[in-house]
Coordinates of C-alpha atoms in Angstrom, one line a residue:
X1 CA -6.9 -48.5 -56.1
X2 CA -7.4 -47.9 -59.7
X3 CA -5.3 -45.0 -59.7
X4 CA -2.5 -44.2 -57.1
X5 CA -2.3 -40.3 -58.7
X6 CA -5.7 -40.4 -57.9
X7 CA -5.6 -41.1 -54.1
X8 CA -6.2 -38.6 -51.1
X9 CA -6.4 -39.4 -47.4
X10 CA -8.7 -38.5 -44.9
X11 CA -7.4 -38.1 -41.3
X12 CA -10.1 -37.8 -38.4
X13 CA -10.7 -39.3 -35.0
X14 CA -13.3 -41.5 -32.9
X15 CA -14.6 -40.4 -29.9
X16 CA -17.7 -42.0 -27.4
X17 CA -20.6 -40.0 -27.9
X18 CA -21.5 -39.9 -24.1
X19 CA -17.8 -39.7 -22.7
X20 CA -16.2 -37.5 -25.6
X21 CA -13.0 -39.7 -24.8
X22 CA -11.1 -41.0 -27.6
X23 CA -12.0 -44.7 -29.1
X24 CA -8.9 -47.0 -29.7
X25 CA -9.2 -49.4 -32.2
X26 CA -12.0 -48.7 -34.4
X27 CA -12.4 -50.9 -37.3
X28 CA -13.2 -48.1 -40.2
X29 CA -13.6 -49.7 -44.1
X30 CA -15.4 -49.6 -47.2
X31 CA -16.3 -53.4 -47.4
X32 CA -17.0 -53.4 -51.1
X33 CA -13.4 -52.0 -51.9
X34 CA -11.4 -54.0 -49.3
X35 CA -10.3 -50.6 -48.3
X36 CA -10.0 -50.1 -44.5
X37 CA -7.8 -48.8 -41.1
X38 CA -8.3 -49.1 -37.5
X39 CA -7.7 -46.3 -35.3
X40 CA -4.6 -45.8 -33.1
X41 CA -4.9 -45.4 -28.9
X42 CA -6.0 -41.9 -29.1
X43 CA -8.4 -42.5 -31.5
X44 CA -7.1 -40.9 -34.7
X45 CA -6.9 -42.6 -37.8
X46 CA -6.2 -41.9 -42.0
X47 CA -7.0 -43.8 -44.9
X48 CA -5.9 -43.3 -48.5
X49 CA -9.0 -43.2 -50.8
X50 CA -10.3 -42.5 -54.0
X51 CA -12.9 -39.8 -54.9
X52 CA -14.8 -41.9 -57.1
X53 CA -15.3 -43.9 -53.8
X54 CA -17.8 -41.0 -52.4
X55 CA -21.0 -42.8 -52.5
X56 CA -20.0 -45.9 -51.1
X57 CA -20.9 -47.0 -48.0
X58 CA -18.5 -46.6 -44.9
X59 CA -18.4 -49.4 -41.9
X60 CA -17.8 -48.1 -38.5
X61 CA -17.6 -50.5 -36.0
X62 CA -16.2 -50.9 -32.4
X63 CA -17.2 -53.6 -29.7
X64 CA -19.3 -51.6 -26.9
X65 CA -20.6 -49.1 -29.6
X66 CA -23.3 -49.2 -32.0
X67 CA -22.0 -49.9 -35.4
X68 CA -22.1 -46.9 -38.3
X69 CA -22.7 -47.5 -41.9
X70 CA -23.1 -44.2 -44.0
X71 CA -22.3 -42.9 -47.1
X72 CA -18.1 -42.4 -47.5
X73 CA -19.5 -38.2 -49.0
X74 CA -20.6 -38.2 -45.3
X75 CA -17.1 -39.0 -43.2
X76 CA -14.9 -37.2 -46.0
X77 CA -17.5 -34.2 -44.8
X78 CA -17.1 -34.7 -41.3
X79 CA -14.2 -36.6 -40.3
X80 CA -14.7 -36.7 -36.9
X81 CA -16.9 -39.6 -35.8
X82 CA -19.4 -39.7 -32.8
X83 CA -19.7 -43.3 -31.4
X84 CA -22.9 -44.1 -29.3
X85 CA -22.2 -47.1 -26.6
X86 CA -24.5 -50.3 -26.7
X87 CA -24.3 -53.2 -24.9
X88 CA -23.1 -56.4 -26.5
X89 CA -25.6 -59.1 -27.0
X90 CA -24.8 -62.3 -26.4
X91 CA -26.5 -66.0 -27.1
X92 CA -28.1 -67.3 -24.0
X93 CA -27.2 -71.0 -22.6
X94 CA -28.4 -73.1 -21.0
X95 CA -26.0 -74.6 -18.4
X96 CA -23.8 -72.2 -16.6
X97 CA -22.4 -74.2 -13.6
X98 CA -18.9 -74.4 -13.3
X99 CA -18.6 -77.8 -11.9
X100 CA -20.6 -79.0 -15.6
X101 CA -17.6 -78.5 -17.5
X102 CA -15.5 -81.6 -16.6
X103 CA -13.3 -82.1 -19.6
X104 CA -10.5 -80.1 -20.9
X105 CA -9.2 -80.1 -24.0
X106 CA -7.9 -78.0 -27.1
X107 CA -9.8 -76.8 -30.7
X108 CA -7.7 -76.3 -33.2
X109 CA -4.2 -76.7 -34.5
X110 CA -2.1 -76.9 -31.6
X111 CA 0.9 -78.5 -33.1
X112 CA 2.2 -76.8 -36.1
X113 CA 5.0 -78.2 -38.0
X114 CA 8.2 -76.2 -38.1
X115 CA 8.2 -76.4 -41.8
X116 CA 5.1 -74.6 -42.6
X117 CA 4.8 -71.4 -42.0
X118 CA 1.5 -68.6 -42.5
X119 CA 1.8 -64.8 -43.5
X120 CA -0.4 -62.0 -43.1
X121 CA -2.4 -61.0 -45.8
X122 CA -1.4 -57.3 -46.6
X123 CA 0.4 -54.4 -44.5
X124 CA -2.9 -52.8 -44.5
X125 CA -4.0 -52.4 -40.3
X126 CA -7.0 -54.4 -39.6
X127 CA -5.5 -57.5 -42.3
X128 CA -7.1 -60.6 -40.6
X129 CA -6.2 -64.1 -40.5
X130 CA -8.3 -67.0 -39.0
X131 CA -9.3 -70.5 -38.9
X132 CA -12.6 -72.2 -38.5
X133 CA -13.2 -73.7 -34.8
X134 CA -15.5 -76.7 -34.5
X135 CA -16.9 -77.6 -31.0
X136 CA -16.7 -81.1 -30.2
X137 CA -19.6 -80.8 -27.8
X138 CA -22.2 -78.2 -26.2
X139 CA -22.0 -75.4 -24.9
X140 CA -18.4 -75.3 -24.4
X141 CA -16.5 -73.1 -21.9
X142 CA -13.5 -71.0 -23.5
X143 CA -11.0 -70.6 -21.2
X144 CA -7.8 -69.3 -23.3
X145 CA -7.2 -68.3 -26.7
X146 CA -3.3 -69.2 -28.3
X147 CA -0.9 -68.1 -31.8
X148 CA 2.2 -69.9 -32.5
X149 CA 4.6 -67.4 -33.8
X150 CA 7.5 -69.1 -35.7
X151 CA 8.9 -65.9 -36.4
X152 CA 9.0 -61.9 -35.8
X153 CA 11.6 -60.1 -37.3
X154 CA 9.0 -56.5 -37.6
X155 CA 9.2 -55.9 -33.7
X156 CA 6.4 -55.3 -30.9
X157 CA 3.0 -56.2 -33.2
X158 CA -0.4 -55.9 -31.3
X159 CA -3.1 -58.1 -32.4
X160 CA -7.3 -58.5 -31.5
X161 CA -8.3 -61.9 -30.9
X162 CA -11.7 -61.9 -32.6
X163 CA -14.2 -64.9 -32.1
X164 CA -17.1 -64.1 -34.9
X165 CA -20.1 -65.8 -35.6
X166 CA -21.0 -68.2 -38.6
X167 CA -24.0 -67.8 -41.5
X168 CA -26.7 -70.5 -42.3
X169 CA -23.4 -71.7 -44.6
X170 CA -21.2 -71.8 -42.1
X171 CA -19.3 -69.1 -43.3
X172 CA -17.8 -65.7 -41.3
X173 CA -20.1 -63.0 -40.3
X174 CA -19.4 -59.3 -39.2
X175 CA -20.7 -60.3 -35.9
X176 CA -18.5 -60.7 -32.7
X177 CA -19.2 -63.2 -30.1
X178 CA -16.9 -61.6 -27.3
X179 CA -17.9 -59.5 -25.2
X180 CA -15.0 -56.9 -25.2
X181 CA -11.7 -56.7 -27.0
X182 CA -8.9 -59.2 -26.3
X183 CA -5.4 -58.1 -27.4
X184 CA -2.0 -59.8 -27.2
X185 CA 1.2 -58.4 -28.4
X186 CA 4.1 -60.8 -30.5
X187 CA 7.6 -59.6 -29.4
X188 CA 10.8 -59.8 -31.3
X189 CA 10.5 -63.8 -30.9
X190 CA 9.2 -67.2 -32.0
X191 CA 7.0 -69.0 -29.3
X192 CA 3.5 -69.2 -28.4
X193 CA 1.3 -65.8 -27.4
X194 CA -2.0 -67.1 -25.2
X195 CA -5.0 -65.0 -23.4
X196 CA -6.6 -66.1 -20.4
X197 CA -10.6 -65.8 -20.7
X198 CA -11.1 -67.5 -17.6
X199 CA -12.0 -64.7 -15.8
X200 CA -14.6 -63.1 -18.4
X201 CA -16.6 -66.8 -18.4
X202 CA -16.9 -67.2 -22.3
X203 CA -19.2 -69.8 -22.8
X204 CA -20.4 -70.5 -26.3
X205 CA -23.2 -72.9 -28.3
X206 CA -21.7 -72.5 -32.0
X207 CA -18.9 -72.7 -34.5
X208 CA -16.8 -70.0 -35.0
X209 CA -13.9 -67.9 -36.4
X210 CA -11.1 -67.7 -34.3
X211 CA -9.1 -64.9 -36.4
X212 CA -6.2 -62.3 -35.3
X213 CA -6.6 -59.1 -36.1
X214 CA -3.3 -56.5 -36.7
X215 CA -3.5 -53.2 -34.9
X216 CA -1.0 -51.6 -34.4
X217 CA 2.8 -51.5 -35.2
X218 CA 6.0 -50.6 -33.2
X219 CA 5.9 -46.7 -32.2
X220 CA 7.9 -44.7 -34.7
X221 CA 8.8 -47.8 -37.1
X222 CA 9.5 -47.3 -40.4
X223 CA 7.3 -48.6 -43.2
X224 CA 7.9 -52.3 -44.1
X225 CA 7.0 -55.2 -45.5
X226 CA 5.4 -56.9 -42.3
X227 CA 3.7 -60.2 -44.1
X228 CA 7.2 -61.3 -44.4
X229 CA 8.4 -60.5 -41.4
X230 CA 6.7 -62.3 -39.0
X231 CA 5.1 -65.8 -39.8
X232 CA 2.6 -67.9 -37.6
X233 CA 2.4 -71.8 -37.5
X234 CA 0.5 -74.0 -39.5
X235 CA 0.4 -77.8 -40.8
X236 CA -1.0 -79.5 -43.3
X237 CA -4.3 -81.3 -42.3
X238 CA -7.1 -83.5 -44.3
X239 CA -9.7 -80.8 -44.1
X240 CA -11.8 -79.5 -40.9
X241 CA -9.5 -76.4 -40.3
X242 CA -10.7 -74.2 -42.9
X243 CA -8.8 -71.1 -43.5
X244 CA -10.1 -67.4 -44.0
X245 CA -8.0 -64.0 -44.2
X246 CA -9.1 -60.2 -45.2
X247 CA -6.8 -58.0 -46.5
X248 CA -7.6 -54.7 -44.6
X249 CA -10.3 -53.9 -41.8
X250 CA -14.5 -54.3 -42.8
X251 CA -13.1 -56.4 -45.9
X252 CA -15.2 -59.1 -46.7
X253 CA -13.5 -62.7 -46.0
X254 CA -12.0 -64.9 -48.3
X255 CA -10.5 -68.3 -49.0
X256 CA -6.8 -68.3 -49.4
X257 CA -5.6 -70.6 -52.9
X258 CA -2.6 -72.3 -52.1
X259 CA -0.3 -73.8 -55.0
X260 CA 2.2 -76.7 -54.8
X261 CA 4.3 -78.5 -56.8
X262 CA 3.9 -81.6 -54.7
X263 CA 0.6 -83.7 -55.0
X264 CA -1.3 -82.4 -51.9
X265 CA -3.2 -86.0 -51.3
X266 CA -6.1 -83.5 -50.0
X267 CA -4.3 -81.7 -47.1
X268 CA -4.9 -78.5 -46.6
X269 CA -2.7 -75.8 -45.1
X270 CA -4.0 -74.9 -41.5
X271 CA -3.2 -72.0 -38.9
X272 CA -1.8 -72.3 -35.5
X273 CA -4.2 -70.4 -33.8
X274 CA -6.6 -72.9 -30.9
X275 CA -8.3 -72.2 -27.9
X276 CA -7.8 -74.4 -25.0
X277 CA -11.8 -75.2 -23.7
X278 CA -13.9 -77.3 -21.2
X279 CA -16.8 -79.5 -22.0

């Protein structure tokens, strides 16, 4: 923010416009100022702001409900925020019987080196980091989704496991490719977190972004520094394993620069975060 005297928060809550139930874990941002929260279980959320901010646009999305973009003067108005459900679109395939997927294998880093180790980007809910997932062939069945955490010192963290689709460039998009939300939750320990999709049939056509999302904290935690409290795996690999994080929810991606005072012989850092897949 250009001026922290300057801030104000705005404190509302989401609710589904033909349920008037409460909305968990609504991704709520001003993309153009990296400035962003997600909602809690019941709904409510706040977000420091700044004034000048008013005619920005505001990014309201949630899997399931049509997404919201209107001007920031609009929410600061009316806080409260309507939701309408939609159904999730997905890319048709063109082979969907079980018995075609034969070969089973992983898609990403799935053996990190104990010596390399990743941080969230911010302590701002909704701070993303991913890593770019190639298919080897297609269309590919996803069966489970995995993390390496090497360590958690910050207690209970819950996390969205977000597959989102590629531009013409091959960079990330806004735009999901699950159907519904997948969360895991790191507890106070190193080892590896994993989500069975089997049951939910995932199969997909395309490259994507395999990124995990930060939701929520412990209940009744004190503020902290989380990015150096809990750490993910990585390694260093010769390229193919591009790297993406956002700072805060509806920010817009971006490459991490890493520095080192070792020659880097063109390895690149890389996340611990695969899915385990049949072709």
């Amino acid at each position: 923010m250009p001026s922290q005297a300057r801030a104000q928060t705005i404190t509302g809550a989401v609710t589904s416009g033909a349920t008037q139930q409460a909305v968990p874990f609504v991704n709520i941002g001003l993309p153009r100022r990296g400035l962003g929260t997600v909602s809690d279980e019941q709904g409510r959320y706040q977000m420091a702001y700044n004034p000048a901010y008013a005619t920005d646009t505001v990014r309201i999305s949630s899997l399931g409900f049509r997404t919201q973009l209107l001007p920031f003067a609009a929410l600061l108005a009316a806080p409260a925020v309507r939701l309408v459900p939609e159904q999730v679109a997905l890319s048709e395939v063109s082979v969907t019987a079980a018995g075609a997927y034969r070969r089973q294998h992983t898609l990403g880093l799935d053996k990190p080196n104990s010596h390399l180790k990743l941080y969230m980007m911010s302590n701002e809910l909704g701070t993303e980091i991913g890593t770019l997932v190639h298919l080897a062939r297609r269309p590919t069945l996803v069966q489970s989704l995995h993390v390496a955490v090497v360590k958690n010192e910050a207690g209970p963290l819950t996390f969205r496991l977000n597959l989102y689709r590629l531009d013409a460039k091959g960079a990330p998009t806004a735009e999901k490719l699950l159907a519904h939300d997948v969360f895991v939750t790191a507890p106070s320990a190193a080892g590896v977190l994993s989500v069975d999709l089997g049951p939910n049939r995932v199969v997909l056509d395309e490259d994507f972004l395999l990124a995990l999302e930060w939701v929520k904290a412990p209940e009744g935690a004190p503020a902290a520094d989380y990015t150096k409290r809990i750490s993910f795996g990585g390694a260093l690999k010769a390229g193919g394993m591009q790297l993406y994080m956002r700072p805060t929810s509806q920010a817009a991606w971006i490459k991490p620069k890493f520095t080192s005072n070792v020659p880097m012989l063109g390895l690149r850092p890389a996340l611990a975060l695969y899915a385990t897949v049949k072709d």
